[in-house]
Coordinates of C-alpha atoms and ligand atoms in Angstrom, one line a residue:
M1 CA 0.1 0.1 -0.1
T2 CA 1.3 3.8 -0.7
V3 CA 1.3 6.1 1.6
S4 CA -0.2 9.7 0.3
P5 CA 2.8 12.2 -0.1
E6 CA 1.1 14.7 2.5
I7 CA 1.3 12.2 5.2
T8 CA 4.5 11.2 4.0
A9 CA 5.8 14.9 4.1
R10 CA 4.1 15.8 7.8
L11 CA 5.7 12.5 9.5
S12 CA 9.5 13.7 7.7
H13 CA 8.9 17.3 9.3
I14 CA 7.8 15.7 12.8
K15 CA 10.8 13.3 12.7
A16 CA 13.4 16.1 12.0
L17 CA 12.3 17.9 15.1
P18 CA 15.5 17.7 17.4
A19 CA 12.6 17.1 20.4
V20 CA 10.9 14.3 18.8
E21 CA 14.6 12.5 17.9
Q22 CA 15.4 12.9 21.7
A23 CA 11.7 11.1 22.3
L24 CA 12.8 8.6 19.9
S25 CA 16.5 7.9 21.6
F26 CA 14.6 8.1 24.9
L27 CA 12.0 5.2 24.3
E28 CA 15.4 2.7 23.6
R29 CA 16.5 3.5 26.7
D30 CA 13.2 3.4 28.4
V31 CA 12.6 -0.7 28.2
D32 CA 14.0 -1.9 31.1
R33 CA 11.9 0.6 33.5
T34 CA 8.7 -0.1 31.1
L35 CA 8.8 -4.3 31.5
E36 CA 9.4 -3.2 35.4
E37 CA 6.1 -1.5 35.1
Q38 CA 4.5 -3.8 33.3
I39 CA 5.6 -6.8 35.5
E40 CA 4.2 -4.7 38.5
L41 CA 0.4 -4.1 36.9
A42 CA 0.2 -7.8 35.5
A43 CA 0.7 -8.7 39.2
I44 CA -2.4 -7.4 39.9
P45 CA -5.3 -9.4 38.8
A46 CA -8.3 -8.2 36.5
P47 CA -10.6 -10.8 35.3
T48 CA -12.8 -9.0 33.1
F49 CA -15.5 -7.2 35.4
H50 CA -13.1 -7.2 38.5
E51 CA -10.8 -4.4 36.7
R52 CA -11.2 -1.8 39.4
E53 CA -7.6 -2.4 41.4
K54 CA -5.5 -2.5 38.1
A55 CA -7.4 0.9 37.0
L56 CA -6.6 2.4 40.3
A57 CA -3.0 1.6 39.7
F58 CA -2.9 2.2 36.2
C59 CA -4.5 5.8 37.4
D60 CA -1.4 6.5 39.6
K61 CA 0.7 5.8 37.0
L62 CA -0.9 8.2 34.5
T63 CA -0.7 10.9 37.5
A64 CA 2.8 10.3 37.9
V65 CA 3.9 10.6 34.2
G66 CA 2.0 14.2 34.2
L67 CA -1.0 13.3 32.8
E68 CA -4.1 15.7 33.9
E69 CA -7.5 15.1 34.6
V70 CA -6.7 11.6 35.8
H71 CA -10.0 9.6 36.6
L72 CA -12.0 6.6 36.1
D73 CA -15.2 7.4 33.9
R74 CA -18.5 5.8 35.2
F75 CA -17.4 2.1 33.6
V76 CA -13.9 2.3 35.5
N77 CA -12.0 2.7 32.4
A78 CA -8.9 4.5 33.4
L79 CA -7.9 7.8 31.9
G80 CA -5.9 11.2 31.4
V81 CA -5.2 13.5 29.3
R82 CA -2.1 15.4 27.9
R83 CA -3.4 18.4 26.6
G84 CA -2.7 20.2 23.2
K85 CA -1.8 23.8 22.6
G86 CA -3.2 24.3 19.5
K87 CA -6.2 23.1 17.3
G88 CA -5.1 19.8 16.2
Q89 CA -6.9 16.8 16.3
S90 CA -7.8 15.0 19.7
V91 CA -6.4 11.1 19.6
M92 CA -7.3 8.1 21.8
V93 CA -4.6 6.1 22.9
E94 CA -5.9 3.2 24.7
A95 CA -5.0 -0.7 25.7
H96 CA -7.3 -3.2 27.6
M97 CA -6.3 -3.4 31.2
D98 CA -8.4 -6.8 31.5
T99 CA -7.4 -10.5 31.4
V100 CA -8.5 -14.3 31.1
F101 CA -7.7 -15.4 34.1
P102 CA -9.7 -15.8 37.3
L103 CA -8.9 -13.8 40.5
D104 CA -7.2 -16.9 42.4
T105 CA -4.7 -17.5 39.2
D106 CA -1.1 -17.7 40.6
L107 CA 0.7 -14.3 39.1
T108 CA 4.1 -14.8 39.7
P109 CA 6.8 -14.0 36.9
R110 CA 8.9 -16.7 35.9
R111 CA 12.0 -15.9 33.9
E112 CA 13.7 -18.0 31.1
G113 CA 16.3 -16.2 29.0
S114 CA 14.6 -13.0 27.7
R115 CA 11.0 -14.6 28.2
I116 CA 9.1 -13.4 31.2
Y117 CA 6.0 -15.7 31.7
M118 CA 3.1 -14.3 33.7
P119 CA -0.5 -14.6 32.7
G120 CA -1.7 -11.2 31.1
L121 CA 2.0 -9.9 31.2
N122 CA 1.4 -10.0 27.1
D123 CA -2.2 -9.4 26.6
D124 CA -2.6 -6.4 27.5
T125 CA -0.5 -5.1 30.1
S126 CA 2.3 -4.8 27.4
G127 CA -0.4 -2.4 25.5
M128 CA -0.4 -0.1 29.1
T129 CA 3.0 0.1 29.8
S130 CA 3.9 1.1 26.4
I131 CA 1.2 4.6 26.8
L132 CA 3.1 5.1 29.6
T133 CA 6.6 4.9 28.3
V134 CA 5.1 7.0 25.3
I135 CA 4.0 9.9 27.6
R136 CA 7.3 9.7 29.2
A137 CA 9.0 10.0 26.1
L138 CA 6.7 12.9 25.0
N139 CA 7.6 14.6 28.8
E140 CA 11.5 13.8 28.3
A141 CA 11.8 15.5 25.4
G142 CA 9.4 18.5 26.2
I143 CA 7.2 17.8 23.2
E144 CA 4.1 19.6 23.3
T145 CA 1.1 19.1 20.6
E146 CA -1.6 20.7 19.0
G147 CA -4.2 18.6 19.4
D148 CA -5.1 16.7 22.9
L149 CA -3.4 13.2 23.7
W150 CA -5.8 11.2 25.8
F151 CA -4.5 8.1 27.4
M152 CA -6.7 5.2 28.5
G153 CA -6.8 1.7 29.9
T154 CA -9.9 0.2 29.3
V155 CA -12.7 -2.6 30.9
E156 CA -14.3 -5.7 29.7
E157 CA -12.5 -6.5 26.5
E158 CA -11.9 -10.1 26.9
G159 CA -14.6 -12.7 26.5
V160 CA -18.2 -11.6 27.5
G161 CA -17.0 -8.6 28.2
A162 CA -17.4 -8.1 24.5
L163 CA -15.4 -5.0 24.0
G164 CA -17.7 -3.3 26.2
G165 CA -15.6 -1.0 28.2
M166 CA -14.4 0.6 24.9
K167 CA -18.0 0.6 23.6
K168 CA -19.4 2.6 26.5
H169 CA -16.9 5.2 26.8
M170 CA -16.7 6.0 23.1
S171 CA -20.6 6.1 23.1
E172 CA -19.9 8.7 25.4
H173 CA -17.3 10.8 24.3
K174 CA -15.6 12.2 21.2
Y175 CA -12.3 11.6 19.6
D176 CA -10.8 12.5 16.0
A177 CA -8.8 9.3 16.0
S178 CA -8.4 6.2 18.1
I179 CA -5.0 3.7 18.6
S180 CA -6.0 0.5 20.5
I181 CA -2.6 -1.1 21.3
D182 CA -3.0 -4.9 22.1
G183 CA -0.6 -7.9 22.5
A184 CA 3.0 -8.6 21.6
G185 CA 4.4 -8.0 17.7
F186 CA 4.6 -5.1 15.4
G187 CA 3.5 -4.8 12.1
T188 CA -0.2 -5.9 11.6
V189 CA -2.8 -3.3 11.7
V190 CA -6.3 -3.9 12.4
F191 CA -8.5 -1.1 10.5
N192 CA -12.0 -2.7 10.7
G193 CA -13.7 -5.6 12.7
T194 CA -15.2 -8.9 12.7
G195 CA -18.6 -9.0 13.8
L196 CA -19.4 -11.9 16.5
R197 CA -22.5 -13.1 18.2
T198 CA -22.4 -15.8 20.9
C199 CA -26.0 -17.1 22.0
E200 CA -27.5 -20.2 23.9
I201 CA -31.1 -21.6 22.8
N202 CA -33.3 -23.1 25.4
F203 CA -35.6 -25.7 24.7
H204 CA -38.5 -26.7 26.9
S205 CA -41.1 -29.5 26.3
K206 CA -43.1 -31.2 29.7
G207 CA -40.9 -34.2 30.2
G208 CA -41.9 -37.5 31.6
H209 CA -41.2 -41.1 32.1
A210 CA -39.2 -42.4 29.0
A211 CA -42.0 -45.2 29.0
G212 CA -45.0 -43.8 30.2
A213 CA -44.8 -40.6 28.6
F214 CA -43.8 -42.1 25.4
G215 CA -46.1 -41.3 22.4
K216 CA -47.6 -38.5 24.9
V217 CA -45.0 -35.8 25.2
A218 CA -42.6 -33.7 23.0
N219 CA -39.1 -33.9 24.0
S220 CA -36.9 -30.6 24.2
L221 CA -33.6 -32.5 23.2
Y222 CA -35.0 -34.0 20.4
A223 CA -36.1 -30.4 19.5
A224 CA -32.4 -29.1 19.8
A225 CA -30.5 -31.9 18.2
R226 CA -33.6 -30.9 14.8
C227 CA -32.1 -27.1 15.6
V228 CA -28.4 -28.4 15.5
V229 CA -29.0 -30.4 12.1
K230 CA -30.8 -27.3 10.4
I231 CA -27.8 -25.1 11.4
A232 CA -25.0 -27.3 10.5
S233 CA -26.6 -27.3 6.7
I234 CA -26.8 -23.3 6.3
E235 CA -24.4 -22.1 3.6
V236 CA -22.7 -18.9 4.0
P237 CA -20.9 -16.5 1.8
P238 CA -17.4 -17.3 1.2
E239 CA -14.6 -15.3 1.8
S240 CA -16.4 -12.8 4.4
G241 CA -15.2 -14.3 7.2
T242 CA -18.6 -15.7 7.9
I243 CA -18.4 -18.8 10.4
Y244 CA -20.5 -20.3 13.1
C245 CA -20.2 -23.1 15.8
V246 CA -22.3 -25.1 17.7
S247 CA -20.3 -25.1 20.6
N248 CA -22.3 -26.7 23.3
F249 CA -25.2 -29.1 23.5
H250 CA -26.8 -29.6 27.0
A251 CA -29.9 -31.5 28.1
G252 CA -30.9 -34.1 30.4
N253 CA -28.9 -35.5 33.5
D254 CA -27.2 -38.7 34.8
A255 CA -30.4 -39.4 37.4
G256 CA -32.4 -39.2 34.5
I257 CA -31.5 -42.1 32.1
N258 CA -35.3 -43.2 32.1
A259 CA -36.8 -39.5 31.6
V260 CA -37.6 -37.5 28.8
A261 CA -35.6 -34.4 29.4
A262 CA -37.9 -31.2 29.9
D263 CA -35.1 -28.5 29.3
S264 CA -31.9 -28.5 26.6
Q265 CA -29.8 -26.2 25.4
I266 CA -27.3 -25.5 23.1
K267 CA -24.9 -22.6 22.4
I268 CA -23.6 -21.3 19.3
N269 CA -20.8 -18.8 18.0
Y270 CA -20.9 -17.1 15.0
R271 CA -19.3 -14.2 12.9
S272 CA -18.6 -12.8 9.8
H273 CA -16.8 -9.7 8.2
R274 CA -20.0 -8.0 7.0
Q275 CA -22.6 -7.0 9.2
E276 CA -25.3 -8.0 7.0
Y277 CA -24.1 -11.6 6.6
L278 CA -24.4 -11.8 10.2
E279 CA -27.9 -11.1 10.7
E280 CA -28.7 -13.0 8.0
L281 CA -27.3 -16.1 9.9
H282 CA -28.8 -14.8 12.9
E283 CA -32.1 -14.8 11.2
K284 CA -31.5 -18.3 9.6
I285 CA -30.2 -19.6 13.3
M286 CA -33.5 -18.4 14.9
K287 CA -35.7 -20.0 12.0
A288 CA -33.8 -23.2 12.6
A289 CA -34.6 -22.9 16.4
E290 CA -38.6 -22.3 15.1
E291 CA -38.9 -24.7 12.9
A292 CA -37.2 -27.8 15.0
C293 CA -39.7 -26.7 17.5
A294 CA -42.6 -26.9 15.4
E295 CA -41.7 -30.2 13.9
E296 CA -40.9 -31.5 17.2
T297 CA -44.1 -30.6 17.9
A298 CA -46.1 -31.7 15.5
R299 CA -44.0 -35.1 15.5
W300 CA -46.2 -36.2 18.7
G301 CA -49.0 -33.9 18.6
C302 CA -49.2 -33.7 21.8
D303 CA -47.7 -30.8 24.0
T304 CA -45.7 -27.9 22.4
V305 CA -42.0 -27.6 22.7
T306 CA -41.3 -23.8 23.1
W307 CA -38.1 -21.9 22.7
D308 CA -36.6 -18.9 24.1
T309 CA -33.0 -17.5 23.8
K310 CA -30.3 -15.5 25.9
E311 CA -27.7 -13.7 24.1
Y312 CA -23.8 -13.1 25.7
V313 CA -22.2 -11.4 23.2
N314 CA -23.1 -8.9 20.4
V315 CA -20.1 -7.1 18.7
P316 CA -20.9 -5.4 15.2
A317 CA -18.9 -5.8 12.0
V318 CA -17.4 -2.4 11.0
S319 CA -15.2 -1.4 8.5
Q320 CA -13.2 1.4 7.5
S321 CA -11.5 2.4 3.7
A322 CA -7.4 1.6 3.7
D323 CA -7.3 5.3 2.3
I324 CA -8.2 7.1 5.4
E325 CA -5.5 9.0 7.3
L326 CA -5.7 7.1 10.2
V327 CA -4.8 3.6 8.4
Q328 CA -2.2 5.8 6.0
A329 CA -0.3 7.4 8.9
T330 CA 0.2 3.9 10.7
V331 CA 1.4 2.2 7.6
A332 CA 3.9 5.8 7.1
V333 CA 5.0 5.1 10.7
M334 CA 5.6 1.4 10.5
K335 CA 7.7 1.4 7.2
D336 CA 9.7 4.4 8.7
R337 CA 10.6 1.8 11.1
G338 CA 11.8 -0.5 9.0
I339 CA 8.5 -2.7 9.8
E340 CA 6.5 -4.0 6.8
P341 CA 2.9 -3.1 7.7
K342 CA 0.5 -6.2 7.2
L343 CA -3.3 -5.1 6.9
V344 CA -5.7 -7.4 8.1
Q345 CA -9.2 -8.1 7.5
G346 CA -11.6 -8.6 10.6
G347 CA -10.3 -8.9 14.1
A348 CA -12.0 -8.3 17.3
T349 CA -10.5 -5.6 19.0
N350 CA -11.1 -2.4 20.6
C351 CA -10.8 -1.0 17.4
T352 CA -13.9 -1.9 16.4
M353 CA -16.1 0.2 19.1
G354 CA -13.9 2.8 18.4
I355 CA -15.3 2.7 14.3
Y356 CA -18.3 2.1 15.3
A357 CA -18.6 4.9 17.4
G358 CA -17.7 6.7 14.2
V359 CA -14.0 7.4 15.5
P360 CA -11.2 6.6 13.1
S361 CA -9.7 3.7 14.6
V362 CA -6.5 0.8 14.4
C363 CA -5.7 -1.1 16.6
I364 CA -1.4 -2.2 16.7
G365 CA 0.7 -4.3 18.8
S366 CA 2.7 -3.3 21.4
G367 CA 5.9 -4.6 19.9
G368 CA 8.5 -7.2 21.7
I369 CA 7.8 -10.8 21.4
G370 CA 4.8 -12.6 23.0
G371 CA 3.2 -15.7 22.8
G372 CA 0.7 -18.0 24.6
A373 CA -2.3 -15.2 25.2
H374 CA -4.8 -16.7 26.9
S375 CA -3.0 -19.6 28.6
L376 CA -1.2 -19.8 31.7
E377 CA 1.9 -20.2 29.6
E378 CA 1.3 -16.8 28.1
F379 CA 4.9 -14.5 28.1
F380 CA 6.7 -11.7 27.1
D381 CA 10.1 -10.7 25.5
N382 CA 11.3 -7.5 25.2
T383 CA 13.3 -7.6 22.4
D384 CA 13.5 -4.7 20.2
R385 CA 10.2 -3.5 22.5
H386 CA 11.3 0.1 21.5
I387 CA 10.5 0.3 17.5
A388 CA 7.0 0.0 18.6
T389 CA 6.8 2.4 20.6
Q390 CA 8.9 4.9 18.6
A391 CA 6.2 4.1 15.9
T392 CA 3.4 4.9 18.1
L393 CA 4.9 8.0 19.4
L394 CA 5.1 9.0 16.1
L395 CA 1.7 8.0 14.9
A396 CA 0.0 10.2 17.7
L397 CA 2.2 13.3 16.8
V398 CA 1.4 12.8 12.6
M399 CA -2.5 12.8 14.0
A400 CA -2.7 15.4 16.8
G401 CA 0.7 17.8 15.2
V402 CA 3.3 19.2 16.9
K403 CA 3.6 22.4 18.1
E404 CA 6.6 24.4 17.0
Ligands
ZN501 ZN1 -6.1 -7.5 24.0

């Protein structure tokens, strides 16, 4: 992808400023401290919906690096601002604070060579601490921006949190651009979002004795099974990231092996890069449940099988053009740091909720090397971390403008 001459010129101009040069070299020297801070923050348990303690610790860090208006918003997102001195664009830089690990998880770091094993260290405490080092670099070099730079740790990104912290915050606040930093590595640019939904469908019938009620009642388990068979034959549009998976099937219990199950449940996860395909798929799944109940009811002609559904996750599919200023600028700063950017279609990151709110948004990595995300063997390795933090700093400056 080629970058517009205007963005290229803006980046070259910013890079030529002595203060920016100073900030970039500071980032190289600040990696060890950043890693220490990362271990310190990752040691605070923060499963989704339990982020408050980590959020307060992050607020302390944001205050320590001199941000103004540091506070928790009403959703427990932790944020503060570095006010601009002109009329430039306001830029939000955020990383999520929550992890997928229960409160009682052992969060003791284990070092092996340059790797540090610690749940949550990579995803996404690395993003949180990239934010801190970038602010320190701006301070150290005395850089003032034209637009406001906001920095935030978000809640409820993972699992059933479903990007909720970002979604709620963005529904009440307006920025000109949003940069999410999520997880180790650098070079991938997420600039649109895969839609994804997860729901359960419950089937209800009277139940009864396996023999005594035979022919006299319908069977919720059969209705659930009919529904699964119908879902399994749904065709999806190719090349659109559209998938579905019935991931759970629960019916009956061990004590009831001689019983018609009164209640049965399936869980389904389904996704698409395109919102209209996701909605179409949703309709087909609901129709499958409706038809399955009707067929099971008609088969016995005795009672009526009913169904209801509960939704766990509903993230919309969103997209932006790859030609917008923010995506171009992201590509430009990556190339500038010697990284060949990879623009990916889809993704399920907080960037989705920025775009959903109408804010140009990207999600990039925090640098270093990481692996084992969402497992107890999660690790982070600080090697070449500064390349990503330098690019992030440049990106924020290109978007917000430097006050000269
Ligand atoms: Zn993450």
